[in-house]
Short mmCIF file of C-alpha atoms and ligand atoms in Angstrom, two decimals:
data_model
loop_
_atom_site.label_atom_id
_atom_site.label_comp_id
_atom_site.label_asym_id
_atom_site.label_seq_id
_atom_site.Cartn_x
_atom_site.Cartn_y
_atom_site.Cartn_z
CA UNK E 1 1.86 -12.67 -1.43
CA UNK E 2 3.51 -14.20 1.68
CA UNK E 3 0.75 -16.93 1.33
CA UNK E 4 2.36 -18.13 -1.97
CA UNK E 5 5.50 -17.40 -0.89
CA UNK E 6 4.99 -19.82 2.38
CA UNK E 7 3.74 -22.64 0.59
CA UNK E 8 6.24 -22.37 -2.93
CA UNK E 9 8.97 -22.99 -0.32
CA UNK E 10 7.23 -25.63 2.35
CA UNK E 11 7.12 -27.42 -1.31
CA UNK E 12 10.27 -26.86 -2.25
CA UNK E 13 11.87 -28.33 1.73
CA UNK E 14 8.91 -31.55 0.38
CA UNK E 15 6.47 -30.52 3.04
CA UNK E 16 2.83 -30.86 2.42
CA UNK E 17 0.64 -27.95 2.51
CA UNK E 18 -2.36 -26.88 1.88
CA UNK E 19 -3.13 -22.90 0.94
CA UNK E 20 -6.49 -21.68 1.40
CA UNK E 21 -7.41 -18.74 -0.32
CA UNK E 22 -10.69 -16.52 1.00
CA UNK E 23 -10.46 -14.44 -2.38
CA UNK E 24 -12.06 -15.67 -5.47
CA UNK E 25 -8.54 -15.42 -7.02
CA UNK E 26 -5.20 -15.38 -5.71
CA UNK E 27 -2.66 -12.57 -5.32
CA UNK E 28 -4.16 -10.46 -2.91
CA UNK E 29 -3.28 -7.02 -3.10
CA UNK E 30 0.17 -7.85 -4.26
CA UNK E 31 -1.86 -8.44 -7.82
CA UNK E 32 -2.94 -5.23 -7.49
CA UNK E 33 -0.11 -3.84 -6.39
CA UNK E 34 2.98 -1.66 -8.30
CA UNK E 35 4.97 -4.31 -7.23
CA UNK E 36 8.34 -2.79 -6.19
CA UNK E 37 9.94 -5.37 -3.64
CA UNK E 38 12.43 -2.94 -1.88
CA UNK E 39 14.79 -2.24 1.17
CA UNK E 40 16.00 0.77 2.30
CA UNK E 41 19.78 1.28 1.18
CA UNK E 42 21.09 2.15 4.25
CA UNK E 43 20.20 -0.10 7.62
CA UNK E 44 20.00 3.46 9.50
CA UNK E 45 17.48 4.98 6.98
CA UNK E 46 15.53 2.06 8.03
CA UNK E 47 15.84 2.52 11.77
CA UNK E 48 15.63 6.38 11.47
CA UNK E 49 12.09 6.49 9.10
CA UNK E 50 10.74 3.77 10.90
CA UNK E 51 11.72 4.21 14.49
CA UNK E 52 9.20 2.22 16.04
CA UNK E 53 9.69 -0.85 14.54
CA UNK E 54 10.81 -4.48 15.85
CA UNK E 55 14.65 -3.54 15.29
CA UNK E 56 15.13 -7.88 15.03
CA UNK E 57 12.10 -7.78 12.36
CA UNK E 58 13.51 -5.12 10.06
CA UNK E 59 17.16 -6.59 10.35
CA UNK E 60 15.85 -9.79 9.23
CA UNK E 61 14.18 -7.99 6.41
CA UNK E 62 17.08 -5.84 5.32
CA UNK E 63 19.52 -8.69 5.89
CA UNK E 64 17.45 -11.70 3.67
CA UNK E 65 15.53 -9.35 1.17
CA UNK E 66 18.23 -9.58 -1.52
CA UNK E 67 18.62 -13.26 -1.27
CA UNK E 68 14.75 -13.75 -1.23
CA UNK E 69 14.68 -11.65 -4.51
CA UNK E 70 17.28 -14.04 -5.91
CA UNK E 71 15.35 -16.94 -4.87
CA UNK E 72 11.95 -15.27 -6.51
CA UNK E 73 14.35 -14.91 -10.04
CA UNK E 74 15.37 -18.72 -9.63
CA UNK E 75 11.69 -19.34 -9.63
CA UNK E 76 11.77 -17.77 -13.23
CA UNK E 77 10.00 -14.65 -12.18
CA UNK E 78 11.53 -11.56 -14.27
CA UNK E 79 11.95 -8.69 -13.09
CA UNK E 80 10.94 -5.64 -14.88
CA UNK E 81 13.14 -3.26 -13.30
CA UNK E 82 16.22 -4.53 -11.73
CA UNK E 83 16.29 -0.68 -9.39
CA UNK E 84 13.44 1.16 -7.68
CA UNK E 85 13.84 4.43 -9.33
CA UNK E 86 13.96 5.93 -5.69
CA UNK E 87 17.68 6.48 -4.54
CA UNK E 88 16.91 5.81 -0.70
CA UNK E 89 15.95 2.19 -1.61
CA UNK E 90 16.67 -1.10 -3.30
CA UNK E 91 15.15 -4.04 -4.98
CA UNK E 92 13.20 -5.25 -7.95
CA UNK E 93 10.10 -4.85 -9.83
CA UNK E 94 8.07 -7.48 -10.99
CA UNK E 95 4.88 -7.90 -13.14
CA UNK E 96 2.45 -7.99 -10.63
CA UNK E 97 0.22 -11.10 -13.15
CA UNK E 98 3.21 -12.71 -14.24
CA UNK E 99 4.85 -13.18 -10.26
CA UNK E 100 1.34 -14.19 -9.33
CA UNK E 101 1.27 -17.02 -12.32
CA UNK E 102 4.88 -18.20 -11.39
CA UNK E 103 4.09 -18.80 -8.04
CA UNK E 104 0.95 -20.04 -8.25
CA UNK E 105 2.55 -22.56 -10.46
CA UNK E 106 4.07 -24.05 -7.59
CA UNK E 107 2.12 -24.21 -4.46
CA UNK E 108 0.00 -26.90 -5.45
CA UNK E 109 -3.68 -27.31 -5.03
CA UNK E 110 -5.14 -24.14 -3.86
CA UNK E 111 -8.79 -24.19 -2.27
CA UNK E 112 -10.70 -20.99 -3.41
CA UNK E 113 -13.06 -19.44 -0.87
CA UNK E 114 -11.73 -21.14 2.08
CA UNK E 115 -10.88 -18.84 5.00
CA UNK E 116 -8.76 -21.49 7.22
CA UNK E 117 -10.51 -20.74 10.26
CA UNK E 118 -10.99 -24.13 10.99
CA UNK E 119 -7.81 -25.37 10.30
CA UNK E 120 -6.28 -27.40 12.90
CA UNK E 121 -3.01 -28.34 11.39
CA UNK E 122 0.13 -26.18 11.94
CA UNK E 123 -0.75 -23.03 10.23
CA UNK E 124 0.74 -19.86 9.30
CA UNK E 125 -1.59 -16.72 8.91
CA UNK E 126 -1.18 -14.78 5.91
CA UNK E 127 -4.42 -12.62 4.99
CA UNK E 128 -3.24 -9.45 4.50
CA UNK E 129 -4.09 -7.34 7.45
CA UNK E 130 -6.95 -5.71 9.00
CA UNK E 131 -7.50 -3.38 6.22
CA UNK E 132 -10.75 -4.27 4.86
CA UNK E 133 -12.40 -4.73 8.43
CA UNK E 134 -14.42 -1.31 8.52
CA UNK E 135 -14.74 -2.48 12.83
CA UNK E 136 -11.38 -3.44 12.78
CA UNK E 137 -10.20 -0.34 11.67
CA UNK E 138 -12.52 1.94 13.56
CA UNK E 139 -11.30 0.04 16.84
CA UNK E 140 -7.72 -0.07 16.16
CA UNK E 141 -6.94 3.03 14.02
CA UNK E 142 -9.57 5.41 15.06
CA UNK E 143 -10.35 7.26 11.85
CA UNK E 144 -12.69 10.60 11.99
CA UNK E 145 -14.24 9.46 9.06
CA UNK E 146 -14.32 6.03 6.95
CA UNK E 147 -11.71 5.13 4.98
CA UNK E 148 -12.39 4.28 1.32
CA UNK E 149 -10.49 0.88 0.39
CA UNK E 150 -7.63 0.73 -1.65
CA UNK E 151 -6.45 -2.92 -1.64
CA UNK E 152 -7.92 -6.50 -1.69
CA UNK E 153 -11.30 -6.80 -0.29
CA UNK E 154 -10.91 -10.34 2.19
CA UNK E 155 -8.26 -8.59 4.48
CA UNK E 156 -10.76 -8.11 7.08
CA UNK E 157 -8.63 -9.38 10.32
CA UNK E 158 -8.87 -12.92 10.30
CA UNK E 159 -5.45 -13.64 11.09
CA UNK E 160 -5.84 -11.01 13.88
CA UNK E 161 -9.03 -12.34 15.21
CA UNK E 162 -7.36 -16.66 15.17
CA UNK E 163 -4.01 -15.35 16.79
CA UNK E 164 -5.05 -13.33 19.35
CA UNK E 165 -7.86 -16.09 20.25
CA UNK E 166 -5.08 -18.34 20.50
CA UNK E 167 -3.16 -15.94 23.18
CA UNK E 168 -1.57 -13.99 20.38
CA UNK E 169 0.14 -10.89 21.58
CA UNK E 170 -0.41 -7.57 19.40
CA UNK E 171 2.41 -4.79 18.74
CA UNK E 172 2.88 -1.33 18.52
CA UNK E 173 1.26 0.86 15.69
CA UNK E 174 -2.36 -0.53 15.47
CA UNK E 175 -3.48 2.82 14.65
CA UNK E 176 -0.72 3.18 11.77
CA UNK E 177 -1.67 2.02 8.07
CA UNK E 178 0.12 2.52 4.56
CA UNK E 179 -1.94 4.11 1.95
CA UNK E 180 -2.76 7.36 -0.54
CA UNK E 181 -5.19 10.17 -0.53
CA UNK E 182 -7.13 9.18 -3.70
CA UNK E 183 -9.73 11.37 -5.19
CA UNK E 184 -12.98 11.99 -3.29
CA UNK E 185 -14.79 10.03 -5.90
CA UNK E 186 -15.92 6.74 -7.83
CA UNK E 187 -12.79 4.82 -8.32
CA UNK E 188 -12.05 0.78 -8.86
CA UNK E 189 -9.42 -1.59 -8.31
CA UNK E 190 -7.89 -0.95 -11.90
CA UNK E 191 -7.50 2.68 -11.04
CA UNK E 192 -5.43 2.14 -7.41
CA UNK E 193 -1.95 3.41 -9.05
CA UNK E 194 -2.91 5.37 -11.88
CA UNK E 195 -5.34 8.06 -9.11
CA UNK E 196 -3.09 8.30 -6.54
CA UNK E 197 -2.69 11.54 -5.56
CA UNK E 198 1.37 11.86 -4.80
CA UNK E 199 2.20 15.27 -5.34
CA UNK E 200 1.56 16.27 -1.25
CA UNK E 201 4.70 17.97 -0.82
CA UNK E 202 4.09 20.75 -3.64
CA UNK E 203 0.17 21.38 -2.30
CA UNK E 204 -0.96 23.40 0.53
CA UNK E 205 -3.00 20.83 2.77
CA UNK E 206 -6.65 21.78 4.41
CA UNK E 207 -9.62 20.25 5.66
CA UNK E 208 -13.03 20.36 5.73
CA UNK E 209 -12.94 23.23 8.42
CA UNK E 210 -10.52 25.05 6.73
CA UNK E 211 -7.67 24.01 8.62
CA UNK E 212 -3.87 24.13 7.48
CA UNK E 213 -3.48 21.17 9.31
CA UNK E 214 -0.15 19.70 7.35
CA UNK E 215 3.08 21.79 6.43
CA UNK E 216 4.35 20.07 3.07
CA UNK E 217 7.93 20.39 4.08
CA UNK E 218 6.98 18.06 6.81
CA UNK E 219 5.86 15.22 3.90
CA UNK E 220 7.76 12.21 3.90
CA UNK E 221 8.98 11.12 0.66
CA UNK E 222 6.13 8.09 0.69
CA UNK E 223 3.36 10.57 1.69
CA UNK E 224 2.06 7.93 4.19
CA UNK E 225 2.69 10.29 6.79
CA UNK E 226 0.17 13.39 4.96
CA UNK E 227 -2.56 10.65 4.68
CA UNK E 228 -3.06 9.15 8.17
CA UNK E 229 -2.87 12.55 8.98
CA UNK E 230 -5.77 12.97 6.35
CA UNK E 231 -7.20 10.14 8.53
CA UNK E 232 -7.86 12.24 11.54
CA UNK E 233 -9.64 14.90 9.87
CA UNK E 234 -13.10 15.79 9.44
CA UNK E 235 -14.61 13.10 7.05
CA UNK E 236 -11.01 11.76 6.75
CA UNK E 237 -10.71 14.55 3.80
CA UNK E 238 -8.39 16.97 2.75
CA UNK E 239 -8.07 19.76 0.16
CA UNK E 240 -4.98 20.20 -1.82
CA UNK E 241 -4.41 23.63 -2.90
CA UNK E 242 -2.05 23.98 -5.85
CA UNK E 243 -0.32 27.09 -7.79
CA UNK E 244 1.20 27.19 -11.00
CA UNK E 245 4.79 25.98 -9.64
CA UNK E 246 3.03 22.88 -7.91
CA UNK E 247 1.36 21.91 -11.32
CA UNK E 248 4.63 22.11 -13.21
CA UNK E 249 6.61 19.96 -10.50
CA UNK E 250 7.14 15.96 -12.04
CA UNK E 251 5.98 12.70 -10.33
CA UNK E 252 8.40 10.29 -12.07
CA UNK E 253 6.98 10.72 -15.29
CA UNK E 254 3.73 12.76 -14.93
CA UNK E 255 3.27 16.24 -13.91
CA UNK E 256 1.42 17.37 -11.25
CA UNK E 257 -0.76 18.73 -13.93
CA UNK E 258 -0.96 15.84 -15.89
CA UNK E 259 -2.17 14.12 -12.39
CA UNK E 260 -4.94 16.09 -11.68
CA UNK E 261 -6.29 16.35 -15.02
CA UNK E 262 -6.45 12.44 -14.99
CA UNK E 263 -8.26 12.96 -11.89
CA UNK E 264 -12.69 11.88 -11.97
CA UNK E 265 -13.81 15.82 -12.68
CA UNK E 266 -16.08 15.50 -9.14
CA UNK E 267 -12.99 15.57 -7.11
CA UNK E 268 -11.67 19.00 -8.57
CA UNK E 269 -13.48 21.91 -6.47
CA UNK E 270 -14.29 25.22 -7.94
CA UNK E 271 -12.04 27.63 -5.74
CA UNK E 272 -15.40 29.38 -5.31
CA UNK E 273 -17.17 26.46 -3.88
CA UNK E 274 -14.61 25.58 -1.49
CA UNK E 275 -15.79 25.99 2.20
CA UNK E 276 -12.74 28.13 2.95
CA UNK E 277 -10.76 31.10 1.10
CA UNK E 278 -8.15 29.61 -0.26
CA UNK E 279 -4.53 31.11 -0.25
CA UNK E 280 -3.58 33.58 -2.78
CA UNK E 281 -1.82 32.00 -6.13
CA UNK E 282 -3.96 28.99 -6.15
CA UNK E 283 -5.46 27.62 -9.42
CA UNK E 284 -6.62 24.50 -8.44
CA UNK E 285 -7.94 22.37 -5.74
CA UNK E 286 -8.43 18.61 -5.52
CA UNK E 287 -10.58 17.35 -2.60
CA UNK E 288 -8.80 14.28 -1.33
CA UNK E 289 -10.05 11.11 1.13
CA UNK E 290 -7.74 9.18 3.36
CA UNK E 291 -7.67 5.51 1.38
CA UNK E 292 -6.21 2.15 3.44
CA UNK E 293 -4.19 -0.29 1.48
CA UNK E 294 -2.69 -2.38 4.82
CA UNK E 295 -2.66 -1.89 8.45
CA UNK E 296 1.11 -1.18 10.05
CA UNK E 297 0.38 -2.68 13.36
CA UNK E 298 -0.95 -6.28 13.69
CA UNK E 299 -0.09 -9.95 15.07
CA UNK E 300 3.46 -10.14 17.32
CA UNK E 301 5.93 -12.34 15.98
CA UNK E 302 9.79 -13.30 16.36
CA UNK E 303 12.72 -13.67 13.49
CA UNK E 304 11.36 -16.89 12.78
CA UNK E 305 7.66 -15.78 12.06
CA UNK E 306 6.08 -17.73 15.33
CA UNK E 307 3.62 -15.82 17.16
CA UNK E 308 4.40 -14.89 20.02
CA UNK E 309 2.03 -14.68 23.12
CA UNK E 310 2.00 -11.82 25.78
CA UNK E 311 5.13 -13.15 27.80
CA UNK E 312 7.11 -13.43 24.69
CA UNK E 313 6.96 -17.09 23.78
CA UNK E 314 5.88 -18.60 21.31
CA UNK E 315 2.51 -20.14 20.51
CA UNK E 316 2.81 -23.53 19.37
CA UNK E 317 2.08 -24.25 15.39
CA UNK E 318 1.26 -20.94 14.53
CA UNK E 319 3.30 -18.55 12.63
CA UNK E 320 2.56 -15.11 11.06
CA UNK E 321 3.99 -13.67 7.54
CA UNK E 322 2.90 -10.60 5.25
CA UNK E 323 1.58 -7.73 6.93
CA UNK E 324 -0.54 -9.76 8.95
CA UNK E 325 3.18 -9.70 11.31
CA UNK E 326 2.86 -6.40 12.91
CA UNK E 327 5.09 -3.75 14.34
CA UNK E 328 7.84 -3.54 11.10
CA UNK E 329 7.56 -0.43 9.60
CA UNK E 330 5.43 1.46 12.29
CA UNK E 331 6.58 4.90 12.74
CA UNK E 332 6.99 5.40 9.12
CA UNK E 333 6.66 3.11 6.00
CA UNK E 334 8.47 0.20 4.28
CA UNK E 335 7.81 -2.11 1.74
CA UNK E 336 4.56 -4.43 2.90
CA UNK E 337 5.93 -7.21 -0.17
CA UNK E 338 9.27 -7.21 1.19
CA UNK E 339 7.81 -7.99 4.21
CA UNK E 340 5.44 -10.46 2.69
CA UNK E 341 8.58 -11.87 1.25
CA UNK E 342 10.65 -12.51 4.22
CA UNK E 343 8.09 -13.62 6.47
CA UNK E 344 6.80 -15.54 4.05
CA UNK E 345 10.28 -17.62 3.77
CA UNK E 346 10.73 -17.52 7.40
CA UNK E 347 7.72 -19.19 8.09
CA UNK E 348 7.98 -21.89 5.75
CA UNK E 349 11.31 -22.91 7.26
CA UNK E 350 10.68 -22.96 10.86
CA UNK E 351 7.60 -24.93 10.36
CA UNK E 352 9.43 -27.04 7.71
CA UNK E 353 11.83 -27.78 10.34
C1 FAD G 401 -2.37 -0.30 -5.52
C2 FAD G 401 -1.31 -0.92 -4.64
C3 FAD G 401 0.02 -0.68 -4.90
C4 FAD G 401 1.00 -1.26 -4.07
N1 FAD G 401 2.31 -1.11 -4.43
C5 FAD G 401 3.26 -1.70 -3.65
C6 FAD G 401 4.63 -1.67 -4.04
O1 FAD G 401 4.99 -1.20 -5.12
N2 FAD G 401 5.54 -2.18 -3.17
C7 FAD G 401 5.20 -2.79 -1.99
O2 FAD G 401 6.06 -3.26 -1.26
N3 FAD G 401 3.90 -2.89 -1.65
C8 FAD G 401 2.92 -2.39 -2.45
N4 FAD G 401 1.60 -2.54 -2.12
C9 FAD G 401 1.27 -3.24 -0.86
C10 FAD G 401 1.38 -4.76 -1.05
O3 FAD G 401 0.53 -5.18 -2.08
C11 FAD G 401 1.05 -5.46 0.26
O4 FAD G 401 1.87 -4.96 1.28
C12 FAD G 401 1.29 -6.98 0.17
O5 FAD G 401 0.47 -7.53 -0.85
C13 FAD G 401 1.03 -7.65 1.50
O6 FAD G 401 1.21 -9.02 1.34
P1 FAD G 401 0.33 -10.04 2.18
O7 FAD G 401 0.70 -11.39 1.72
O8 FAD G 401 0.44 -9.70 3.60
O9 FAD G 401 -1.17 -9.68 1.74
P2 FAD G 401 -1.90 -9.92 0.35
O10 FAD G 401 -0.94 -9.91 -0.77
O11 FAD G 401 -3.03 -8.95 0.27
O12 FAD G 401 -2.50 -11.38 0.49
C14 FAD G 401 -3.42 -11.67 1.52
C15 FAD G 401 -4.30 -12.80 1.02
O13 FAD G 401 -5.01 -13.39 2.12
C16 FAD G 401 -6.32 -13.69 1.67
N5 FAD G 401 -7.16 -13.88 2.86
C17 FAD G 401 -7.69 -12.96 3.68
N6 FAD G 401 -8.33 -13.55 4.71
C18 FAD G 401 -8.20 -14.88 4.52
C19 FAD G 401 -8.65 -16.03 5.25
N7 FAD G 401 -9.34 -15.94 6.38
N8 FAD G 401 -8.34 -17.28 4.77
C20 FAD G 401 -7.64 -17.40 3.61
N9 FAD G 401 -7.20 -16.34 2.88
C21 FAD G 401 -7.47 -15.10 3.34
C22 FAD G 401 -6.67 -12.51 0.79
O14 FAD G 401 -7.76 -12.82 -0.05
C23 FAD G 401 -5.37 -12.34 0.02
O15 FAD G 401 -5.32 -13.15 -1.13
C24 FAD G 401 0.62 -2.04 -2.95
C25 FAD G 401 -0.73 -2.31 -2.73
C26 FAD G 401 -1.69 -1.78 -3.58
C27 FAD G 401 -3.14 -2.13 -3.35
#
């Protein structure tokens, strides 16, 4: 997203640019995405869920996000919710196709299969992360098992890989990433939202060795905390034990019922099979595996997207947008197309001007 975002508005200030896209289509996960663009409501929610995080960074993206959403709707994209359906946060949904369309509209010529890394020019990095580096990931965020992929497949570092050759400094929470525990079995890129298993906080959490190792009251409300948990297991797997009450609790509209029977049958262990005993009152268990859809930690960069080096200044001509920028939302989660959003604007501006 923070790609399209950059160049709509380096067109709009009558810069030239030129995007180059790695994929075979744009979007990048954001097309695959449930595309809720969101802030927390309150600044200290923010601060308190993500504690971590580059206090400048997250002001910028709790202070611009509802003017960037306005400038996205000027654009003609319509939203499709004008709320979040979560209390603790606000913004917009869009069509993920239809926002992909409207900016793609606009940037101009767009070179498929290019992955920049010869690019001399000014440039600012937007490829998504580290996510679909399998070394990148095993370096930085030390999984005890792989990670199964649950986002675009070209975010393999290369915005990492050009800043930090350039004297790019990293930030905190390169072992952090946002994802789900999706059922341990065959799934595709059409199925990312509809198999996510969200329904943590009613299950009783083991692993492979039969170890409680997560107390559900201790799940935050985005779950992101259960699954890099999930990450450091055995396998990076988990078992969710569930009794009656769990299956009758609601997930927006679905129950938790309704959720595991849309679950692939191979991920739904006969309690006799499982390599534990589970707890009494269980009727169900659904073996889980840790799933990445973007790394939380990545390239250091100020309000004004530029990457910074080690001593804090900035490099010259390179910026960073999109969740390539690390350091936001470590400690916790927040919304990766906000970010994509705001960085994305940022960017185009200072290097605009
Ligand atoms: C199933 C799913 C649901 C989600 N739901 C939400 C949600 O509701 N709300 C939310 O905030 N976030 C959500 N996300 C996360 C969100 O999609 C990402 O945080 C967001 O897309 C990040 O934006 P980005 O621009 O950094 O990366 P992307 O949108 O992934 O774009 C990165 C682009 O860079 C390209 N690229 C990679 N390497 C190169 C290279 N070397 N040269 C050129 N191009 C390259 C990639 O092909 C890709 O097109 C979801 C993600 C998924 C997968």
């Amino acid at each position: 997203m923070a790609g399209l975002v950059a160049a709509t508005r380096l067109r709009d200030l009558g810069q030239a640019v030129a995007l180059r896209e790695k994929g075979t289509r744009i979007g990048g996960s954001m097309l695959l995405s449930s595309c809720v663009i969101w802030r927390h409501r309150d600044w200290s929610d923010f601060r308190t869920e993500c504690p971590t995080g580059d206090e400048r960074l997250q002001r910028l993206v709790y202070e611009r996000l509802d003017d960037a959403l306005a400038w996205l709707v000027s654009l003609g994209a319509e939203p499709v919710w004008e709320e979040t359906g979560n209390p603790r946060t606000v913004g917009k949904r869009f069509d993920p196709r239809s926002l992909t369309e409207t900016l793609g509209a606009r940037v101009g010529p767009i070179e498929l299969g290019a992955d920049g890394s010869s690019a001399a020019e000014p440039t600012i990095l937007c490829t998504g992360g580290f996510g679909a580096s399998s070394e990148l990931v095993t370096r930085y965020v030390r999984p005890a098992g792989p990670l199964r992929l649950r986002a675009n497949p070209w975010s393999e570092g290369d915005g990492l890989r050009r800043a930090a050759a350039s004297g790019g400094a990293l930030t905190v929470g390169m072992d952090e990433f946002y994802g789900r525990n999706m059922p341990d079995a065959p799934w595709d890129e059409t199925q990312f939202v509809a198999l996510s298993q969200l329904y943590a906080r009613w299950a009783r959490i083991f692993d492979e060795d039969g170890v409680e190792f997560f107390d559900r009251a201790g799940v935050s409300w985005s779950e992101t905390n259960v699954v890099q948990a999930t990450a450091r297991r055995r396998d990076a797997r988990a078992y969710y034990l569930l009794d009656e009450q769990a299956l009758a609790e609601r997930v927006r509209d679905r129950t938790v019922a309704e959720l595991v029977e849309a679950a692939p049958a191979e991920a739904i262990v006969p309690l006799a099979d499982l390599p534990f005993a589970p707890p009494q009152g269980s009727v169900v268990a659904v073996r889980v595996i840790a799933s990445i859809t973007h790394t939380i930690g990545g390239i250091r960069v100020d309000e004004r997207a530029r990457v910074l080096g080690e001593d804090g200044s900035p490099l010259h001509g390179l910026w960073a947008a999109g969740v390539d920028a690390g350091g936001i939302s470590s400690g916790g989660y927040a919304s990766g197309l906000a970010q994509a959003l705001v960085l994305g604007l940022a960017a185009a501006e200072d290097a605009a001007a």
